Amino acid sequence: MAPTVTDATGQPGANGSAGASGTAAASGTTGTAASAGASAQAGAGAQAGTSGQAGATTRTVTELADGRELIYYDRGTPPTARAVADLRPLDAVAPSSEVRQDPMTGAWVTVAAHRQARTYHPPADECPLCPSREGRLSEIPAGDYQVAVFENRFPSLAGEPGTHPVPPALDDPLHSRGPGIGRCEVVCFTADHDASFADLDEDHARLVLDAWTDRTAELSALPGVRQVYCFENRGTEIGVTLAHPHGQVYALPFVPPRTAKMIDRAARYRAATGRNLFDDLVAAERASVGSGSVASASADSPAGNSPSDYPEDSRVVLAGEHWTAFVPFAARWPYEVHLFPNRRVSDFTGLNEDERAEFPRIYLDLLRRFDRLFGDGERQVRAPYIAAWHQAPAGHEDELALHLELFTVRRTADKLKYLAGTESGMEAFMNDVAPEFAARRLREVGQAPAAVSTPETAPDTTPDTTAEEAQR
Ligand SMILES: [Zn+2]
């Protein structure tokens, strides 16, 4: 299989041909990527660079004025030069954070005091994620881009992963701490400030998938990185401080609490049954759909096109040929959907071409359903959401399954779910919406005719203004 992502110089990604399974994307070290970028820039290689085939994803690695890495991802050959120099007079930020372990629960907490100075709700004409234009230079020097990834200027975790033992074993078991080593990247999904992920077309959503895959391959290869976490926060209700459609990638030096619990549960399940927890989970949910529907699902006609394909109490929202989306049995949030590839893989790099090809349609469909949950036909109330991609940490690739956990904090058009006494105090969720009801709703809104947002017909509202209006 060809590498997922090819460098714009025409060379396959550093490790593109080295993946034993043939699924590896570019996964060079930070050092090689940066130097490759510099040379591409100098020789205008990016401009002339071409990997040829239409539809393939290329990347152009460059550097910002303060030394941070910036990578452009393009479907096909970039239409314009990507390796544009960053002319801002930026001082390098020296982030200093540390990780501390809660001795009572074992959970790691990152303390990053320098982040207090970060950009907070800038006006739209000062958006740091829009392309640069004359007189206004942003984090993206190019005048346009498809998908761009750069190192966060105010990262929670920074430094060269692996330069310290992480987390260090200390003699004092009550005060385990270590440097907050890792990497935090920003993924700009599109140059269009007013769009949302759900407004992207399928080819563009595929490009984001390729970027996630490439970042996963590259960052997980860094020494000291335990897990690569790709996620998107959308909406001011979630705490988003930049309206521009973007997500983030964290290369974590520890295994976060939710993942640690899953590792434990999967091990117990394996010991009790001899089987994989995630395999059985996905199979059980799919079994709730009439076998005819799932069996006949295909790229052109997925099950889920008609709510009548499903029994009332099924929690499945979408059953594709390669992906299944369902509301979990013990959902924590009013509307929560888990999306799994039907064939278990440990992370993005394990997906095959068929799974990659089907992904954009399924994922965009899901996001658009979320956006239809709370509107009333007249008014579109976009759902604030968190899209959290779970990938196996280093050493747990055999049991943990790549999957998305997508959820909204909105309960109704006018009500938000707040994490209060039981949730924040005890991590015990109280959910007011029955998972089976949520699944029915999400199936029903699949066909709402007027609400499908395509780039051509996207409503002229940003998530943030919509959310603000909704709260007035
Ligand atoms: Zn913007």
Short mmCIF file of C-alpha atoms and ligand atoms in Angstrom, two decimals:
data_model
loop_
_atom_site.label_atom_id
_atom_site.label_comp_id
_atom_site.label_asym_id
_atom_site.label_seq_id
_atom_site.Cartn_x
_atom_site.Cartn_y
_atom_site.Cartn_z
CA MET A 1 0.00 0.00 0.00
CA ALA A 2 1.23 3.49 -0.76
CA PRO A 3 2.07 5.72 2.15
CA THR A 4 -0.85 7.74 3.41
CA VAL A 5 1.02 10.99 3.14
CA THR A 6 3.86 11.94 0.82
CA ASP A 7 6.22 14.84 1.31
CA ALA A 8 5.78 17.65 -1.17
CA THR A 9 9.34 17.19 -2.36
CA GLY A 10 8.18 14.02 -4.01
CA GLN A 11 9.84 11.82 -1.45
CA PRO A 12 7.70 9.45 0.55
CA GLY A 13 7.47 10.36 4.21
CA ALA A 14 10.53 9.47 6.17
CA ASN A 15 9.25 6.10 7.24
CA GLY A 16 6.61 5.84 4.62
CA SER A 17 7.96 2.68 3.14
CA ALA A 18 9.16 1.22 6.38
CA GLY A 19 5.84 0.29 7.92
CA ALA A 20 5.72 -3.45 8.15
CA SER A 21 1.98 -3.42 7.69
CA GLY A 22 2.23 -1.00 4.83
CA THR A 23 0.02 1.46 6.61
CA ALA A 24 2.62 3.75 8.07
CA ALA A 25 2.41 7.39 7.19
CA ALA A 26 5.33 9.72 7.28
CA SER A 27 6.89 9.29 10.63
CA GLY A 28 10.27 10.92 10.67
CA THR A 29 11.57 12.45 13.82
CA THR A 30 11.03 16.08 14.58
CA GLY A 31 14.58 16.78 13.58
CA THR A 32 14.38 15.30 10.12
CA ALA A 33 11.02 16.82 9.46
CA ALA A 34 12.27 20.28 10.35
CA SER A 35 15.36 20.03 8.23
CA ALA A 36 13.40 18.63 5.33
CA GLY A 37 11.15 21.63 5.62
CA ALA A 38 14.02 24.03 5.58
CA SER A 39 15.45 22.56 2.43
CA ALA A 40 12.09 22.43 0.74
CA GLN A 41 11.72 26.07 1.50
CA ALA A 42 15.13 27.05 0.26
CA GLY A 43 14.83 25.24 -2.99
CA ALA A 44 11.21 26.11 -3.59
CA GLY A 45 10.83 22.39 -3.64
CA ALA A 46 7.41 22.65 -2.16
CA GLN A 47 6.16 24.73 -5.01
CA ALA A 48 7.50 22.42 -7.62
CA GLY A 49 7.14 19.37 -5.50
CA THR A 50 4.64 16.91 -6.71
CA SER A 51 3.82 13.41 -5.88
CA GLY A 52 1.71 13.27 -8.93
CA GLN A 53 -1.47 11.43 -8.43
CA ALA A 54 -4.63 13.40 -7.90
CA GLY A 55 -6.27 12.68 -4.62
CA ALA A 56 -3.07 11.72 -2.84
CA THR A 57 -2.10 13.69 0.22
CA THR A 58 1.13 15.63 0.28
CA ARG A 59 2.71 17.50 3.12
CA THR A 60 5.06 20.46 3.22
CA VAL A 61 7.08 20.88 6.39
CA THR A 62 8.19 24.40 7.31
CA GLU A 63 9.22 26.37 10.37
CA LEU A 64 7.68 29.40 12.04
CA ALA A 65 9.73 32.43 13.11
CA ASP A 66 10.22 31.13 16.64
CA GLY A 67 11.31 27.69 15.51
CA ARG A 68 8.02 25.87 15.87
CA GLU A 69 7.11 23.40 13.16
CA LEU A 70 4.31 24.11 10.68
CA ILE A 71 3.09 21.44 8.27
CA TYR A 72 0.71 21.94 5.37
CA TYR A 73 -1.36 19.00 4.15
CA ASP A 74 -2.82 19.12 0.66
CA ARG A 75 -4.87 16.78 -1.46
CA GLY A 76 -2.87 16.50 -4.65
CA THR A 77 -0.29 19.11 -5.50
CA PRO A 78 -0.66 22.35 -3.53
CA PRO A 79 -2.10 24.96 -5.88
CA THR A 80 0.23 27.62 -4.52
CA ALA A 81 3.56 27.72 -2.74
CA ARG A 82 3.24 26.48 0.79
CA ALA A 83 6.72 27.17 2.08
CA VAL A 84 6.20 30.87 2.73
CA ALA A 85 8.48 32.41 5.33
CA ASP A 86 7.01 33.60 8.61
CA LEU A 87 7.96 37.28 8.82
CA ARG A 88 6.69 37.97 12.33
CA PRO A 89 9.18 39.08 14.96
CA LEU A 90 8.38 36.25 17.34
CA ASP A 91 10.36 35.48 20.43
CA ALA A 92 10.53 31.84 21.28
CA VAL A 93 8.23 30.95 24.14
CA ALA A 94 9.87 28.91 26.85
CA PRO A 95 7.03 26.81 28.17
CA SER A 96 7.55 25.20 31.48
CA SER A 97 5.04 22.73 32.73
CA GLU A 98 5.19 19.77 34.97
CA VAL A 99 3.16 16.64 35.51
CA ARG A 100 2.17 15.61 38.98
CA GLN A 101 0.54 12.36 40.02
CA ASP A 102 -2.45 12.30 42.32
CA PRO A 103 -1.33 9.82 44.97
CA MET A 104 -4.95 8.87 45.73
CA THR A 105 -6.08 7.98 42.19
CA GLY A 106 -2.86 7.65 40.22
CA ALA A 107 -4.09 10.22 37.68
CA TRP A 108 -1.50 12.56 36.18
CA VAL A 109 -2.24 16.27 36.24
CA THR A 110 -0.40 18.73 34.00
CA VAL A 111 0.42 22.08 35.54
CA ALA A 112 1.17 24.69 32.87
CA ALA A 113 1.07 28.14 34.38
CA HIS A 114 2.52 29.88 31.31
CA ARG A 115 -0.72 29.20 29.42
CA GLN A 116 -2.51 32.02 31.22
CA ALA A 117 -1.07 34.43 28.63
CA ARG A 118 -2.55 32.65 25.62
CA THR A 119 -4.81 34.20 23.00
CA TYR A 120 -8.34 34.48 24.27
CA HIS A 121 -11.33 35.13 22.00
CA PRO A 122 -9.59 37.39 19.48
CA PRO A 123 -11.79 39.38 17.06
CA ALA A 124 -12.37 37.55 13.76
CA ASP A 125 -10.04 39.89 11.87
CA GLU A 126 -7.21 38.98 14.20
CA CYS A 127 -7.72 35.23 14.02
CA PRO A 128 -4.32 33.55 14.31
CA LEU A 129 -5.55 30.50 12.38
CA CYS A 130 -6.68 32.30 9.22
CA PRO A 131 -4.16 32.47 6.36
CA SER A 132 -1.85 35.48 6.44
CA ARG A 133 -2.64 38.41 4.24
CA GLU A 134 -0.94 41.71 3.62
CA GLY A 135 -0.80 43.73 6.78
CA ARG A 136 -1.98 40.92 8.99
CA LEU A 137 0.32 38.00 9.66
CA SER A 138 -1.07 34.96 11.40
CA GLU A 139 0.28 31.59 12.53
CA ILE A 140 -0.12 30.44 8.92
CA PRO A 141 2.26 32.40 6.67
CA ALA A 142 0.70 31.10 3.43
CA GLY A 143 -2.11 33.05 1.78
CA ASP A 144 -4.27 29.95 1.66
CA TYR A 145 -4.17 26.37 2.84
CA GLN A 146 -6.20 23.19 2.95
CA VAL A 147 -5.15 21.70 6.29
CA ALA A 148 -2.32 23.11 8.41
CA VAL A 149 -0.77 21.74 11.60
CA PHE A 150 1.59 23.66 13.83
CA GLU A 151 3.06 23.42 17.29
CA ASN A 152 1.01 25.34 19.83
CA ARG A 153 2.70 28.57 20.91
CA PHE A 154 1.27 28.07 24.39
CA PRO A 155 1.52 24.32 24.85
CA SER A 156 0.49 22.42 27.94
CA LEU A 157 3.29 19.99 27.18
CA ALA A 158 6.51 20.86 25.39
CA GLY A 159 10.14 20.05 25.04
CA GLU A 160 11.85 17.22 23.33
CA PRO A 161 10.02 14.07 24.35
CA GLY A 162 12.34 11.53 25.79
CA THR A 163 14.93 13.98 27.03
CA HIS A 164 13.85 13.15 30.54
CA PRO A 165 12.68 9.93 32.04
CA VAL A 166 8.93 10.46 31.90
CA PRO A 167 7.36 10.29 34.29
CA PRO A 168 10.30 9.85 36.59
CA ALA A 169 10.22 7.34 39.37
CA LEU A 170 10.86 9.22 42.54
CA ASP A 171 11.63 8.03 45.99
CA ASP A 172 8.74 10.03 47.37
CA PRO A 173 5.57 8.13 46.41
CA LEU A 174 3.29 10.92 47.63
CA HIS A 175 4.83 13.56 45.38
CA SER A 176 5.59 11.97 42.01
CA ARG A 177 6.29 14.69 39.52
CA GLY A 178 8.19 15.26 36.31
CA PRO A 179 8.69 17.77 33.53
CA GLY A 180 5.66 18.27 31.28
CA ILE A 181 7.43 16.83 28.27
CA GLY A 182 5.39 16.18 25.17
CA ARG A 183 4.00 18.02 22.24
CA CYS A 184 0.81 19.99 21.58
CA GLU A 185 -0.21 20.73 18.01
CA VAL A 186 -3.04 22.71 16.50
CA VAL A 187 -4.79 21.25 13.45
CA CYS A 188 -6.50 23.87 11.30
CA PHE A 189 -9.20 21.98 9.42
CA THR A 190 -9.76 24.61 6.75
CA ALA A 191 -8.76 28.16 5.85
CA ASP A 192 -12.43 29.17 5.98
CA HIS A 193 -12.90 30.94 9.30
CA ASP A 194 -16.68 30.63 9.27
CA ALA A 195 -16.90 26.95 8.37
CA SER A 196 -17.21 24.03 10.73
CA PHE A 197 -15.93 20.50 10.31
CA ALA A 198 -19.43 19.45 9.30
CA ASP A 199 -19.28 21.90 6.39
CA LEU A 200 -16.23 20.24 4.82
CA ASP A 201 -16.68 18.07 1.76
CA GLU A 202 -15.69 14.42 1.86
CA ASP A 203 -12.36 14.91 0.13
CA HIS A 204 -11.39 17.55 2.67
CA ALA A 205 -12.49 15.40 5.60
CA ARG A 206 -10.30 12.65 4.16
CA LEU A 207 -7.40 15.09 4.17
CA VAL A 208 -7.92 15.72 7.88
CA LEU A 209 -7.93 11.95 8.47
CA ASP A 210 -4.62 11.70 6.61
CA ALA A 211 -3.20 14.54 8.71
CA TRP A 212 -4.31 12.81 11.94
CA THR A 213 -2.73 9.61 10.67
CA ASP A 214 0.53 11.31 9.83
CA ARG A 215 0.70 13.08 13.19
CA THR A 216 -0.04 9.81 14.98
CA ALA A 217 2.74 8.01 13.15
CA GLU A 218 5.25 10.77 13.67
CA LEU A 219 4.51 11.69 17.26
CA SER A 220 4.10 8.16 18.56
CA ALA A 221 7.59 7.41 17.27
CA LEU A 222 9.09 10.06 19.55
CA PRO A 223 10.79 8.61 22.60
CA GLY A 224 8.84 9.18 25.80
CA VAL A 225 5.46 9.60 24.12
CA ARG A 226 2.93 7.15 25.53
CA GLN A 227 -0.20 8.15 23.62
CA VAL A 228 -1.19 10.42 20.74
CA TYR A 229 -4.52 12.05 21.35
CA CYS A 230 -6.39 13.81 18.52
CA PHE A 231 -9.44 15.82 19.47
CA GLU A 232 -11.70 18.70 18.58
CA ASN A 233 -13.54 21.03 20.92
CA ARG A 234 -16.29 22.95 19.19
CA GLY A 235 -18.36 25.75 20.63
CA THR A 236 -17.92 28.41 23.28
CA GLU A 237 -19.93 26.21 25.67
CA ILE A 238 -17.00 23.78 25.57
CA GLY A 239 -14.54 26.54 26.33
CA VAL A 240 -13.20 27.09 22.85
CA THR A 241 -11.19 30.31 22.72
CA LEU A 242 -10.70 30.46 18.95
CA ALA A 243 -13.71 30.32 16.64
CA HIS A 244 -11.72 29.14 13.63
CA PRO A 245 -12.44 25.44 12.92
CA HIS A 246 -9.55 23.54 14.42
CA GLY A 247 -8.63 20.60 16.55
CA GLN A 248 -5.59 19.58 18.53
CA VAL A 249 -3.14 16.75 18.87
CA TYR A 250 -1.45 16.00 22.18
CA ALA A 251 1.52 13.69 22.41
CA LEU A 252 1.20 12.62 26.03
CA PRO A 253 4.05 11.41 28.24
CA PHE A 254 1.61 9.40 30.37
CA VAL A 255 -1.45 7.20 29.94
CA PRO A 256 -4.50 9.32 30.79
CA PRO A 257 -7.04 8.07 33.33
CA ARG A 258 -9.81 7.08 30.90
CA THR A 259 -7.40 5.06 28.81
CA ALA A 260 -5.91 3.45 31.90
CA LYS A 261 -9.36 2.28 32.93
CA MET A 262 -10.03 0.84 29.48
CA ILE A 263 -6.75 -1.04 29.55
CA ASP A 264 -7.75 -2.52 32.88
CA ARG A 265 -11.27 -3.43 31.71
CA ALA A 266 -9.98 -4.99 28.48
CA ALA A 267 -7.50 -7.10 30.45
CA ARG A 268 -10.20 -8.32 32.82
CA TYR A 269 -12.50 -9.08 29.90
CA ARG A 270 -9.76 -11.02 28.15
CA ALA A 271 -9.06 -13.00 31.32
CA ALA A 272 -12.73 -13.81 31.81
CA THR A 273 -13.73 -14.59 28.23
CA GLY A 274 -10.59 -15.06 26.22
CA ARG A 275 -11.85 -12.44 23.82
CA ASN A 276 -11.28 -8.78 23.06
CA LEU A 277 -13.61 -6.37 24.81
CA PHE A 278 -13.95 -3.96 21.88
CA ASP A 279 -14.56 -6.70 19.32
CA ASP A 280 -17.44 -8.03 21.36
CA LEU A 281 -18.80 -4.57 22.09
CA VAL A 282 -19.03 -3.56 18.45
CA ALA A 283 -20.40 -6.96 17.42
CA ALA A 284 -23.09 -6.80 20.10
CA GLU A 285 -24.28 -3.37 19.04
CA ARG A 286 -24.32 -4.34 15.38
CA ALA A 287 -26.29 -7.44 16.22
CA SER A 288 -29.09 -5.22 17.49
CA VAL A 289 -29.72 -4.02 13.97
CA GLY A 290 -31.71 -6.27 11.69
CA SER A 291 -29.07 -8.46 10.16
CA GLY A 292 -30.44 -7.70 6.73
CA SER A 293 -29.77 -4.01 7.14
CA VAL A 294 -26.22 -4.40 8.25
CA ALA A 295 -25.49 -7.12 5.75
CA SER A 296 -26.80 -5.04 2.90
CA ALA A 297 -25.02 -1.89 3.95
CA SER A 298 -22.57 -0.65 1.42
CA ALA A 299 -20.80 2.52 0.52
CA ASP A 300 -23.74 3.59 -1.63
CA SER A 301 -26.45 2.45 0.70
CA PRO A 302 -25.47 2.31 4.33
CA ALA A 303 -27.86 0.98 6.87
CA GLY A 304 -29.17 3.95 8.74
CA ASN A 305 -30.56 5.75 5.73
CA SER A 306 -33.93 4.83 7.08
CA PRO A 307 -34.79 4.85 10.77
CA SER A 308 -37.08 1.91 10.04
CA ASP A 309 -34.00 -0.21 9.43
CA TYR A 310 -33.60 -0.38 13.19
CA PRO A 311 -35.51 -1.87 16.07
CA GLU A 312 -36.74 0.75 18.53
CA ASP A 313 -34.27 -0.11 21.22
CA SER A 314 -31.18 -0.36 19.04
CA ARG A 315 -28.45 2.04 20.01
CA VAL A 316 -26.85 1.96 16.56
CA VAL A 317 -26.94 5.30 14.76
CA LEU A 318 -25.06 4.39 11.59
CA ALA A 319 -23.92 1.01 10.37
CA GLY A 320 -21.57 1.34 7.44
CA GLU A 321 -19.66 -1.34 5.62
CA HIS A 322 -16.50 -0.51 7.57
CA TRP A 323 -17.62 1.68 10.48
CA THR A 324 -20.28 1.50 13.17
CA ALA A 325 -21.58 4.41 15.23
CA PHE A 326 -23.69 3.77 18.31
CA VAL A 327 -24.77 5.39 21.54
CA PRO A 328 -22.99 3.50 24.30
CA PHE A 329 -25.03 1.38 26.70
CA ALA A 330 -23.98 3.53 29.66
CA ALA A 331 -23.70 6.89 27.92
CA ARG A 332 -22.52 9.68 30.20
CA TRP A 333 -23.62 12.62 28.09
CA PRO A 334 -27.07 13.62 26.79
CA TYR A 335 -25.97 12.77 23.25
CA GLU A 336 -22.89 10.61 23.00
CA VAL A 337 -21.82 8.45 20.08
CA HIS A 338 -18.94 6.04 19.77
CA LEU A 339 -17.60 5.34 16.32
CA PHE A 340 -15.49 2.24 15.67
CA PRO A 341 -14.03 0.71 12.54
CA ASN A 342 -15.62 -2.74 12.29
CA ARG A 343 -12.17 -4.26 12.04
CA ARG A 344 -10.22 -3.48 15.17
CA VAL A 345 -7.06 -1.42 14.71
CA SER A 346 -4.98 0.20 17.42
CA ASP A 347 -4.71 3.64 15.88
CA PHE A 348 -5.19 5.68 12.70
CA THR A 349 -2.14 4.17 11.05
CA GLY A 350 -3.80 0.74 11.06
CA LEU A 351 -6.75 1.75 8.86
CA ASN A 352 -6.76 0.30 5.36
CA GLU A 353 -7.78 2.14 2.22
CA ASP A 354 -11.37 0.88 2.26
CA GLU A 355 -11.85 2.10 5.81
CA ARG A 356 -10.26 5.45 5.01
CA ALA A 357 -12.44 5.85 1.96
CA GLU A 358 -15.67 5.29 3.88
CA PHE A 359 -14.71 7.39 6.88
CA PRO A 360 -15.50 10.90 5.57
CA ARG A 361 -19.10 10.08 4.70
CA ILE A 362 -19.79 8.44 8.03
CA TYR A 363 -18.08 11.08 10.14
CA LEU A 364 -19.62 14.05 8.32
CA ASP A 365 -23.02 12.40 8.57
CA LEU A 366 -22.58 12.04 12.33
CA LEU A 367 -21.51 15.64 12.85
CA ARG A 368 -24.41 16.91 10.74
CA ARG A 369 -26.84 14.84 12.78
CA PHE A 370 -25.47 16.49 15.92
CA ASP A 371 -26.12 19.87 14.33
CA ARG A 372 -29.72 18.93 13.62
CA LEU A 373 -30.54 17.75 17.12
CA PHE A 374 -31.55 21.07 18.59
CA GLY A 375 -32.73 23.25 15.72
CA ASP A 376 -36.41 23.88 15.12
CA GLY A 377 -36.37 24.29 11.37
CA GLU A 378 -36.24 28.08 11.62
CA ARG A 379 -33.16 28.30 13.70
CA GLN A 380 -30.08 26.11 13.57
CA VAL A 381 -28.65 25.54 17.02
CA ARG A 382 -25.33 23.91 16.42
CA ALA A 383 -24.37 21.40 19.05
CA PRO A 384 -21.25 22.21 21.02
CA TYR A 385 -19.24 19.02 21.03
CA ILE A 386 -16.05 17.24 21.95
CA ALA A 387 -14.71 14.73 19.47
CA ALA A 388 -12.17 12.58 21.29
CA TRP A 389 -10.12 9.99 19.41
CA HIS A 390 -8.93 7.12 21.53
CA GLN A 391 -5.79 5.41 20.28
CA ALA A 392 -3.82 2.65 21.91
CA PRO A 393 -0.90 3.84 24.04
CA ALA A 394 2.51 2.37 23.42
CA GLY A 395 2.56 -1.21 24.64
CA HIS A 396 -1.20 -1.72 24.49
CA GLU A 397 -1.69 -2.07 20.75
CA ASP A 398 -2.90 -5.66 21.11
CA GLU A 399 -6.04 -4.88 23.08
CA LEU A 400 -7.05 -1.26 22.73
CA ALA A 401 -9.19 -0.23 19.76
CA LEU A 402 -9.11 3.01 17.84
CA HIS A 403 -12.42 4.74 18.30
CA LEU A 404 -14.07 8.10 18.49
CA GLU A 405 -16.10 9.30 21.45
CA LEU A 406 -18.26 12.19 20.27
CA PHE A 407 -20.52 13.96 22.71
CA THR A 408 -22.32 17.19 23.34
CA VAL A 409 -22.97 19.03 26.58
CA ARG A 410 -26.28 20.31 25.19
CA ARG A 411 -29.41 18.64 26.53
CA THR A 412 -32.01 20.74 24.71
CA ALA A 413 -31.97 23.87 22.55
CA ASP A 414 -31.87 25.96 25.72
CA LYS A 415 -30.22 23.76 28.31
CA LEU A 416 -26.66 22.68 28.85
CA LYS A 417 -25.41 19.80 30.93
CA TYR A 418 -23.00 21.02 33.55
CA LEU A 419 -20.63 18.78 35.38
CA ALA A 420 -21.56 19.41 38.96
CA GLY A 421 -21.51 17.63 42.29
CA THR A 422 -21.79 14.03 41.21
CA GLU A 423 -19.77 14.32 38.01
CA SER A 424 -17.05 16.76 39.04
CA GLY A 425 -17.07 15.69 42.65
CA MET A 426 -17.26 11.92 42.28
CA GLU A 427 -16.83 11.16 38.55
CA ALA A 428 -20.31 9.59 38.71
CA PHE A 429 -22.37 10.71 35.75
CA MET A 430 -26.11 11.28 35.90
CA ASN A 431 -27.60 11.31 32.40
CA ASP A 432 -31.07 12.76 31.80
CA VAL A 433 -31.41 11.25 28.32
CA ALA A 434 -31.86 7.50 27.88
CA PRO A 435 -29.22 6.16 25.47
CA GLU A 436 -31.88 4.33 23.41
CA PHE A 437 -33.86 7.55 23.05
CA ALA A 438 -30.74 9.45 22.04
CA ALA A 439 -30.01 6.82 19.40
CA ARG A 440 -33.55 7.08 18.01
CA ARG A 441 -33.27 10.86 17.83
CA LEU A 442 -29.92 10.64 16.08
CA ARG A 443 -31.39 8.19 13.55
CA GLU A 444 -34.42 10.39 12.95
CA VAL A 445 -32.42 13.54 12.26
CA GLY A 446 -30.39 11.70 9.64
CA GLN A 447 -32.75 12.66 6.91
CA ALA A 448 -33.80 16.19 7.80
CA PRO A 449 -33.73 17.60 4.29
CA ALA A 450 -32.98 21.28 4.75
CA ALA A 451 -30.31 21.05 7.36
CA VAL A 452 -27.53 19.38 5.41
CA SER A 453 -24.70 21.86 5.36
CA THR A 454 -22.52 21.63 2.33
CA PRO A 455 -19.82 24.14 1.49
CA GLU A 456 -22.15 25.62 -1.14
CA THR A 457 -25.13 26.04 1.12
CA ALA A 458 -23.47 26.49 4.48
CA PRO A 459 -25.49 28.83 6.67
CA ASP A 460 -23.78 32.11 7.30
CA THR A 461 -23.21 31.55 10.98
CA THR A 462 -20.21 30.53 12.95
CA PRO A 463 -20.55 28.04 15.75
CA ASP A 464 -19.69 30.70 18.25
CA THR A 465 -22.20 33.33 17.21
CA THR A 466 -24.85 30.67 16.94
CA ALA A 467 -24.06 29.47 20.40
CA GLU A 468 -24.08 32.97 21.78
CA GLU A 469 -27.41 33.72 20.19
CA ALA A 470 -28.80 30.54 21.62
CA GLN A 471 -27.79 31.56 25.07
CA ARG A 472 -29.31 35.02 24.98
ZN ZN B 1 -9.81 32.29 11.33
#
